[in-house]
XYZ file of C-alpha atoms in Angstrom:
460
model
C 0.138 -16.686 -21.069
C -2.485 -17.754 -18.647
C -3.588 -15.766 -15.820
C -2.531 -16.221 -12.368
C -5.500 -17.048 -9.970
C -5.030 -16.224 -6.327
C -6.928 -17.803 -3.372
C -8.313 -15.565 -0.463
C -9.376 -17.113 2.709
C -11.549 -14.735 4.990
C -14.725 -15.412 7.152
C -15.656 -11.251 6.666
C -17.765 -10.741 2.693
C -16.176 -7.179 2.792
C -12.372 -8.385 2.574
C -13.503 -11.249 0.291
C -15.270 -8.612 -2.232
C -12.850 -6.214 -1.979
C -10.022 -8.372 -2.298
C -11.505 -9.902 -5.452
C -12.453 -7.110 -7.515
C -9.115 -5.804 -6.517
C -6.904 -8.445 -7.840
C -9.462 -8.914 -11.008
C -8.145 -5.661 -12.384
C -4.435 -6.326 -12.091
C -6.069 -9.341 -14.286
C -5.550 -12.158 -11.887
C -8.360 -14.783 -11.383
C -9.950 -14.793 -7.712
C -10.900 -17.924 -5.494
C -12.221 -17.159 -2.286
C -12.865 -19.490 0.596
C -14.880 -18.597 3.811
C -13.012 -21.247 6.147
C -9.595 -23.547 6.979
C -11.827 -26.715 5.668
C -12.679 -24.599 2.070
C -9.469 -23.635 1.672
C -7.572 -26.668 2.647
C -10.099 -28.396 -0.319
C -9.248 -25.815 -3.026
C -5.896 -25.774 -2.751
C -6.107 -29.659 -3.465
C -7.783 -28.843 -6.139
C -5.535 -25.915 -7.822
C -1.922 -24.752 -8.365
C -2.058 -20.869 -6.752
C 0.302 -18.424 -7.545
C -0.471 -16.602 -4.107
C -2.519 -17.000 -1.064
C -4.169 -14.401 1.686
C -5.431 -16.087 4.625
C -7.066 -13.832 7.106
C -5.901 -14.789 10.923
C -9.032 -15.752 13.134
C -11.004 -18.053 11.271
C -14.261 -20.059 12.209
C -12.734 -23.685 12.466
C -9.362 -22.682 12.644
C -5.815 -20.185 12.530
C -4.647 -18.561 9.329
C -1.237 -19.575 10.789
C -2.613 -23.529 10.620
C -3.179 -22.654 7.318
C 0.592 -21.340 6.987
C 2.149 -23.608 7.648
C -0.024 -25.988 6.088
C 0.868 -24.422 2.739
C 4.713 -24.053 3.961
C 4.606 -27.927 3.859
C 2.517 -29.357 1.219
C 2.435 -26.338 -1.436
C 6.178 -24.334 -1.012
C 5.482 -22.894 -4.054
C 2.455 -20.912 -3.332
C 3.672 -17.675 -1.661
C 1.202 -17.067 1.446
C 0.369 -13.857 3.332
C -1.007 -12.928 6.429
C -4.271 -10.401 6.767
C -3.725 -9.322 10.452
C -5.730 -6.654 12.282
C -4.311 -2.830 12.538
C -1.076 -2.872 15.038
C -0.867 -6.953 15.602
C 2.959 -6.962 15.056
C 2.897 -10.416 17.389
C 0.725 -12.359 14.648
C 2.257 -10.838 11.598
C 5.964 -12.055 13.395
C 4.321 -15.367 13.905
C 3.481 -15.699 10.374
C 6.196 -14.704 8.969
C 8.228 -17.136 11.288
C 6.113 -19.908 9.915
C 6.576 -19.375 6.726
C 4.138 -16.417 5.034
C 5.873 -14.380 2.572
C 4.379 -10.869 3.959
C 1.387 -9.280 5.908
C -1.036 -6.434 4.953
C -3.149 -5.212 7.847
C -6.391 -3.908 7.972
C -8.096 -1.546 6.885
C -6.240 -2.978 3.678
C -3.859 -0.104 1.945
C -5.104 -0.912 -1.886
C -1.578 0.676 -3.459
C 0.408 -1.064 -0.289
C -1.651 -4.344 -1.788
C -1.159 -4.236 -5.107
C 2.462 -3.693 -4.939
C 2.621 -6.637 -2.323
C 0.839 -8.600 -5.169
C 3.135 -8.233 -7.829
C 6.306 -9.068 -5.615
C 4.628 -12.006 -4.323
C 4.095 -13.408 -8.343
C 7.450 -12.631 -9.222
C 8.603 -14.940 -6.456
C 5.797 -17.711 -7.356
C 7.135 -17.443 -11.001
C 10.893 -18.145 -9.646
C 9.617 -20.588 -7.485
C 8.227 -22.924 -10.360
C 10.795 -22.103 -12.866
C 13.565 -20.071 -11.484
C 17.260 -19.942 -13.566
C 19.613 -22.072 -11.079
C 22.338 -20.145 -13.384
C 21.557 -16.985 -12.054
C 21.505 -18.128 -7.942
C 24.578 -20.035 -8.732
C 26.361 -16.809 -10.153
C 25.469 -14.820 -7.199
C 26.308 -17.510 -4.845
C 30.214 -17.841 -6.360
C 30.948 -14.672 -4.668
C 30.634 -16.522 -1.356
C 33.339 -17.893 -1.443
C 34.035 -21.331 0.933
C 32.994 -24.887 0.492
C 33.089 -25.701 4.110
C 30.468 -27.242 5.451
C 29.779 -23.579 7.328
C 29.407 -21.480 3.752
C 27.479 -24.336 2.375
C 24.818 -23.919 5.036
C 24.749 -20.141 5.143
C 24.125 -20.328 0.770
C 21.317 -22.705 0.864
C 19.944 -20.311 4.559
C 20.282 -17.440 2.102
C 18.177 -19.615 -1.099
C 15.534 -19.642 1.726
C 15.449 -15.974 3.076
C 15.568 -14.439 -0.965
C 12.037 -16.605 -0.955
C 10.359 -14.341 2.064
C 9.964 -10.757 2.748
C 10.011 -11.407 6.219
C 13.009 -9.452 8.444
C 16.621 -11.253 8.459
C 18.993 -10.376 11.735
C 22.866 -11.101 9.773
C 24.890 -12.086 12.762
C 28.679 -12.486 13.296
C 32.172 -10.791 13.685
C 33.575 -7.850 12.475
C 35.032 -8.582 8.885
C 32.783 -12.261 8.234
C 31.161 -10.441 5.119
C 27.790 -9.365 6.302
C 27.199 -7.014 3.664
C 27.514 -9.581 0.715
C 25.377 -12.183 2.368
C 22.580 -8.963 2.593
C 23.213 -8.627 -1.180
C 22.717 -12.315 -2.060
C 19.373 -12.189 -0.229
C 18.306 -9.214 -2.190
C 19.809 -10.547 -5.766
C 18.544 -13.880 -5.118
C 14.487 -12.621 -4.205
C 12.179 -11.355 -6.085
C 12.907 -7.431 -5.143
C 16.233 -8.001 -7.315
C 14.945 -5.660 -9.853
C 14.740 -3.118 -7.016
C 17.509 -0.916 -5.289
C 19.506 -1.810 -2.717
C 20.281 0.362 -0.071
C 23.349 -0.005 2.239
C 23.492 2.125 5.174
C 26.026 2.001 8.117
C 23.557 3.057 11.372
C 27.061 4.541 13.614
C 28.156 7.017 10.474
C 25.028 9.073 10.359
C 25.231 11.669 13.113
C 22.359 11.184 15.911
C 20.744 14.647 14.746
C 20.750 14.008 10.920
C 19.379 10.573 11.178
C 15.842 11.667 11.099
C 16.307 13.480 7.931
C 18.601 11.006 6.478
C 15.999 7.865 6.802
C 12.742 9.951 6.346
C 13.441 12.858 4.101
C 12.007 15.963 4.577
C 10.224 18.818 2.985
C 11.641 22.261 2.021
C 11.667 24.614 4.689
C 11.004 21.935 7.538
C 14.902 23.462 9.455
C 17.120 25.817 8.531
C 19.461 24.384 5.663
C 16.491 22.609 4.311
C 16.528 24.301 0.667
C 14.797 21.584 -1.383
C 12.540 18.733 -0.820
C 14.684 15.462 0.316
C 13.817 11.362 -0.027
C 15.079 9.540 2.956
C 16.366 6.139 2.510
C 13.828 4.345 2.803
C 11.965 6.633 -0.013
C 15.268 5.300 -1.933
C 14.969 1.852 -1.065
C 11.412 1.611 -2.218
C 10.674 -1.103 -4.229
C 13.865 -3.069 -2.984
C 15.747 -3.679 0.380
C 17.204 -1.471 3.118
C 20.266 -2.958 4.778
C 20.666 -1.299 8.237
C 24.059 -1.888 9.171
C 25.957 -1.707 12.567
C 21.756 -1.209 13.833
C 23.058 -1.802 17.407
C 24.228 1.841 17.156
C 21.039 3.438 16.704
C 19.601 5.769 19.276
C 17.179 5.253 21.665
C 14.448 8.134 19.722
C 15.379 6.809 16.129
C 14.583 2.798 17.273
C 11.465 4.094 18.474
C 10.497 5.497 14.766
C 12.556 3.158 12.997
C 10.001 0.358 15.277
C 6.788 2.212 13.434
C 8.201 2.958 9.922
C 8.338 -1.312 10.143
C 4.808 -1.826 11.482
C 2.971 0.985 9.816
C 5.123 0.022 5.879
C 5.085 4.227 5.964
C 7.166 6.820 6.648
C 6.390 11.237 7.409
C 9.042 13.326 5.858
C 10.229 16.247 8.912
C 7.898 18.881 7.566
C 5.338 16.846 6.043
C 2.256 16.576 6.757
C 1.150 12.720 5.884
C 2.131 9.566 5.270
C 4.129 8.295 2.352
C 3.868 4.227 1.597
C 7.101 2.482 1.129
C 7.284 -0.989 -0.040
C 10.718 -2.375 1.205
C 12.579 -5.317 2.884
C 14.373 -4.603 5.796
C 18.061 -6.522 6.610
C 19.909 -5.514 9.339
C 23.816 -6.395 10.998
C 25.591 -5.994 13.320
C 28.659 -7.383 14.880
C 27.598 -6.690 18.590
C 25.678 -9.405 20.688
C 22.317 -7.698 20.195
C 20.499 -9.727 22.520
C 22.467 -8.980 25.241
C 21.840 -5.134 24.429
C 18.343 -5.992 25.139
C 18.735 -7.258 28.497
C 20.897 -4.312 29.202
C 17.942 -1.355 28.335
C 20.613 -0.494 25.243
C 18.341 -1.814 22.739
C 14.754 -1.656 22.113
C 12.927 -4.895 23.010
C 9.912 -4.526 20.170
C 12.400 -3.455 17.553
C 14.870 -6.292 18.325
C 11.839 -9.086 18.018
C 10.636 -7.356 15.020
C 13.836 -6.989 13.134
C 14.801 -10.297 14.651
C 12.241 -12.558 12.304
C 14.761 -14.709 11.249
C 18.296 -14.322 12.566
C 21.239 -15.517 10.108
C 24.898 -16.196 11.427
C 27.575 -16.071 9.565
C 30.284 -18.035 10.785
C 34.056 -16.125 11.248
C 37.211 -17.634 9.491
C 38.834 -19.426 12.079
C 35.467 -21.807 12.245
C 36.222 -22.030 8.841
C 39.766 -22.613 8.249
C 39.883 -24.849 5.107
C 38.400 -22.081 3.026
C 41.366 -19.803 3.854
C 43.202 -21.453 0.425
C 40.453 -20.505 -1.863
C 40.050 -17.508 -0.009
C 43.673 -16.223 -0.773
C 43.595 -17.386 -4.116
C 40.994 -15.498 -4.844
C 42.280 -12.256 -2.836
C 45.836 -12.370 -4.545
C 44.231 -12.477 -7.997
C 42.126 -9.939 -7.417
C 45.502 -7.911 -6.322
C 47.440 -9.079 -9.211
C 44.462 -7.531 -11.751
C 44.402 -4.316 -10.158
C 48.013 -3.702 -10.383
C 48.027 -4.867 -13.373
C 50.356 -7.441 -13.309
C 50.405 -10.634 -15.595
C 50.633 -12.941 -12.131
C 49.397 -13.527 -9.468
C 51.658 -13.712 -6.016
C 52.320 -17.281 -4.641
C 52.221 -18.209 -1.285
C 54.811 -20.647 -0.215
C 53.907 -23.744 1.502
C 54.925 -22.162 5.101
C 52.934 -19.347 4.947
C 49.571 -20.777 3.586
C 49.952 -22.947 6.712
C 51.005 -19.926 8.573
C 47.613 -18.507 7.307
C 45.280 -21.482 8.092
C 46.467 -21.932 11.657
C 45.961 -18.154 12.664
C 43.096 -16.839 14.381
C 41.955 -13.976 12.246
C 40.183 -11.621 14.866
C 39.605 -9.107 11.693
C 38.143 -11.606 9.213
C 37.804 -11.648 5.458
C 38.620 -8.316 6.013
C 41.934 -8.600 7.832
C 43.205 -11.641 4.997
C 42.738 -8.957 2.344
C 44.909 -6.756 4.488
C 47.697 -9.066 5.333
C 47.760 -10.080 1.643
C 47.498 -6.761 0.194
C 50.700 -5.854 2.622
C 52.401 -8.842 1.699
C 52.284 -8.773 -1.972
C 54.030 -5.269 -1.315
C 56.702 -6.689 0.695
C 57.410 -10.390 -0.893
C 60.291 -10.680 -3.601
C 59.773 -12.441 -7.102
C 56.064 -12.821 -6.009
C 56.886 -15.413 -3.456
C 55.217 -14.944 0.044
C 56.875 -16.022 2.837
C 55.848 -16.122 6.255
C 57.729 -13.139 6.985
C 55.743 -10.820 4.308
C 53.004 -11.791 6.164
C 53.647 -10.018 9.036
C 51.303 -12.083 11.287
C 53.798 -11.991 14.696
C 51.132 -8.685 16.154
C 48.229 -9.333 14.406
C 46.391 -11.637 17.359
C 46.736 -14.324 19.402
C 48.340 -17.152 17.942
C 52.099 -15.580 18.294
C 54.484 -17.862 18.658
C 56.529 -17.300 22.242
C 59.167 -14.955 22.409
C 58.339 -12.596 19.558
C 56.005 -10.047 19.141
C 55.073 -9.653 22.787
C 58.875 -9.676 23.739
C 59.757 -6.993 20.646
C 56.990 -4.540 21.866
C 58.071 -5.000 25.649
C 61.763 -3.818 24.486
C 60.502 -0.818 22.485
C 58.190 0.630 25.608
C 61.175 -0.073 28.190
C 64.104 1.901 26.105
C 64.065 5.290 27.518
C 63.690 8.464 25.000
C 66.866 9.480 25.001
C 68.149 6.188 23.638
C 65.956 6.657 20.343
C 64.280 9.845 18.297
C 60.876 10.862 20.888
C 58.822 10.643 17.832
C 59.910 6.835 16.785
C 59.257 6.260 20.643
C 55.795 7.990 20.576
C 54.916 6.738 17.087
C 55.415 2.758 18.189
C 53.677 3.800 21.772
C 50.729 4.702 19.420
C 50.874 1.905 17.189
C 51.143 -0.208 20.048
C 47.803 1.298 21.304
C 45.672 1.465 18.183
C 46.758 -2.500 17.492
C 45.428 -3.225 21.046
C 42.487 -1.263 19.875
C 41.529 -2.712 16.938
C 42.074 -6.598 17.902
C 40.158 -5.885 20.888
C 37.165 -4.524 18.424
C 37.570 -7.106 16.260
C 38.871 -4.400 13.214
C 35.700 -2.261 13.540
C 37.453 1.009 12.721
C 34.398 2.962 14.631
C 34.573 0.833 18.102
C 37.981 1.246 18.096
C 38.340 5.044 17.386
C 35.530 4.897 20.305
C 37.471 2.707 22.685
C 40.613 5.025 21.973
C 38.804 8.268 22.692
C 39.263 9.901 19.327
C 36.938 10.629 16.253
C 36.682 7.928 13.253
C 38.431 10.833 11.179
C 41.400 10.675 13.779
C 41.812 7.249 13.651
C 41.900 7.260 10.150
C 44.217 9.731 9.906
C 46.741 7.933 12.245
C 46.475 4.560 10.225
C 47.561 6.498 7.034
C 50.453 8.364 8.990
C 51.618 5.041 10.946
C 51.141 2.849 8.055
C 48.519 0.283 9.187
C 45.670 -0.706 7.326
């Protein structure tokens, strides 16, 4: 196999040399241009598997150069060298295109590992299996015009390292669209690392992202890797991130620039090589403008922004959707098939609003499979009449108005309190969009609480 050969663009000898006898013992051949004009030249010249352009140059930008390569050469994976701290010009490049950014003084392990990630992705590039994106892409499931634009969105983020912002609604599936961009990249060999930002209490999140030494607090009885030790090598996804603290957006802000993190207790640095993806179903922006959410951290983590669209902008993949859903049903209960839904209530299905998503179809299926006869769903088993706004007049809001007027003493106090309840927690969780955390918040009551009452009252 022949070796790669990387081009380096810098006007400063020292990054030139040291790049170059770097990357000539991980055994890749090293041209080196001084200028936009050389480089522009050799890359006429040449197929590169990868690219370092330096950022002031004499007759030019390294982000010319960018996006010059972005256009004419998308195969050649391009980084940014930027100087210590400039998160603006590393943002810009990866906006227009650059793969990643190493800063100076140049980290040589932080470089070599951003080396071998960046020829993966060049290899994929030139001759990647459309087999395997294909696979990973089935478990999107939609051929709207809305899905088909967020797959071939996520084909271009798996070919950056640069930060995605996965927008949208409670429910839409922003965790599998974080997946895809990790399985579809060239960090798929690497761990993935889920975390949901508003289930780590406030005082353990420190410890829980960073790690920390032995002895660094009481209860500290062994060394610990935070999650971003874990995610090394791979991708962090930083769900619900809107519900991060103030203190931990501030170190969460430098853990991005710096590509390090310091255990609590230890006394330097430790490099970690990861992509970060973040979510959340709250209008971040606006948490800006409100002093909730940090400015710097929201334009860093904010590179790219991804929105995936809810279900009622998509309403002719609600057939496929259920298909899919009630066999998935039918194989874990072992049965030989699959539910049916009649005629009325897949139309029932496709004209309701779905404030809960994805997520609230696999509920209202998973209900009525337990309630339909002979496998047949009708409308009925769906159960849709409280579930949001499309309720057809006279029904549901009529039913629950009866219930709260009847005075105790006409039924048992605990079937009165219990539908009083339900009545809330419903309210709660439309009005949250089926975020189970917002709407124990909203309520007044701890997560645990909330789950508690769902199991007793019967509502998933």
């Amino acid at each position: 196999m022949s070796k790669q050969t990387v081009l380096v663009v810098d006007d400063e000898r020292d990054i030139r040399e040291l790049l170059t006898i770097t990357l000539g013992r991980m055994d890749l051949d090293v041209d080196a241009a001084s200028n936009v004009a050389e480089a522009k030249r050799m890359l006429a010249e040449r197929s590169y598997g990868l690219c370092f352009t330096d950022m002031r140059l004499p007759d030019g930008s390294g982000q010319e150069l960018i996006e010059l390569i972005a256009r004419q050469y998308p195969e050649t994976p391009v980084a940014m060298i930027t100087a210590y701290g400039n998160v603006d010009a590393a943002v810009n490049a990866l906006k227009a295109g650059a793969f990643d950014f190493v800063s100076k003084p140049v980290d040589i392990g932080m470089l070599r590992r951003l080396v071998q990630t960046a020829l993966k992705l060049s290899e994929e590039r030139r001759g990647g299996d459309p087999a395997v994106v294909a696979a990973a892409s089935a478990r999107l499931i939609g051929d709207s015009p809305a899905m088909q634009q967020v797959r071939a969105t996520i084909g271009k983020l798996a070919r950056s390292q640069a930060p995605v912002y996965i927008s949208g609604e409670s429910g839409v599936g922003k965790e599998l669209v974080a997946r895809l961009i990790h399985e579809q990249g060239p960090r798929a060999g690497g761990p993935f690392v889920p975390v949901n930002c508003g289930a780590i209490p406030s005082e353990l999140m420190e410890s829980e992202f960073f790690g920390h030494k032995k002895g660094s607090f009481t209860g500290a009885h062994a060394d610990k890797e935070g999650l971003f030790q874990a995610a090394n090598g791979g991708t962090l996804f930083l769900d619900e991130v809107a519900e991060l603290p103030v203190h931990m957006q501030v170190k969460l802000l430098r853990v991005i620039q710096e590509k390090a993190v310091r255990p609590i207790g230890g006394r330097g640095e430790v490099p970690v090589d990861v992509r970060i993806l973040s979510a959340t179903h709250k209008d971040l922006a606006r948490l800006v403008e409100q002093g909730h959410f940090r400015q710097d951290l929201f334009y860093r983590i904010n590179v790219i922004e991804l929105r995936v669209p809810p279900l009622r902008e998509r309403r002719e993949d609600v057939p496929k959707l259920a298909g899919r859903i009630l066999m998935r049903l039918a194989e874990e209960s072992g049965g030989s098939e699959r539910p049916t839904l009649r005629p009325a209530a897949l139309k029932a299905l496709i004209d309701y609003d779905f404030p809960g998503n994805v997520r609230e179809l696999e509920n209202i299926l998973e209900r009525a499979v337990a309630l339909c006869e002979n496998g047949q769903i009708e409308v009925a088993d769906l159960m849709l009449s409280t579930r949001g706004p499309r309720v057809a007049a006279g029904t549901a809001d009529e039913d629950e108005d009866d219930a709260a007027d009847v005075p105790a003493g006409e039924m048992p106090l605990d079937d009165y309190i219990s539908n009083l309840e339900r009545e809330k927690i419903m309210k709660a969780l439309q009005e949250t969009r089926y975020n189970k955390t917002a709407a124990a918040k909203k309520l007044g009551i701890t997560f645990r609480a909330l789950r508690y009452k769902l199991k007793k009252l019967g509502i998933d």
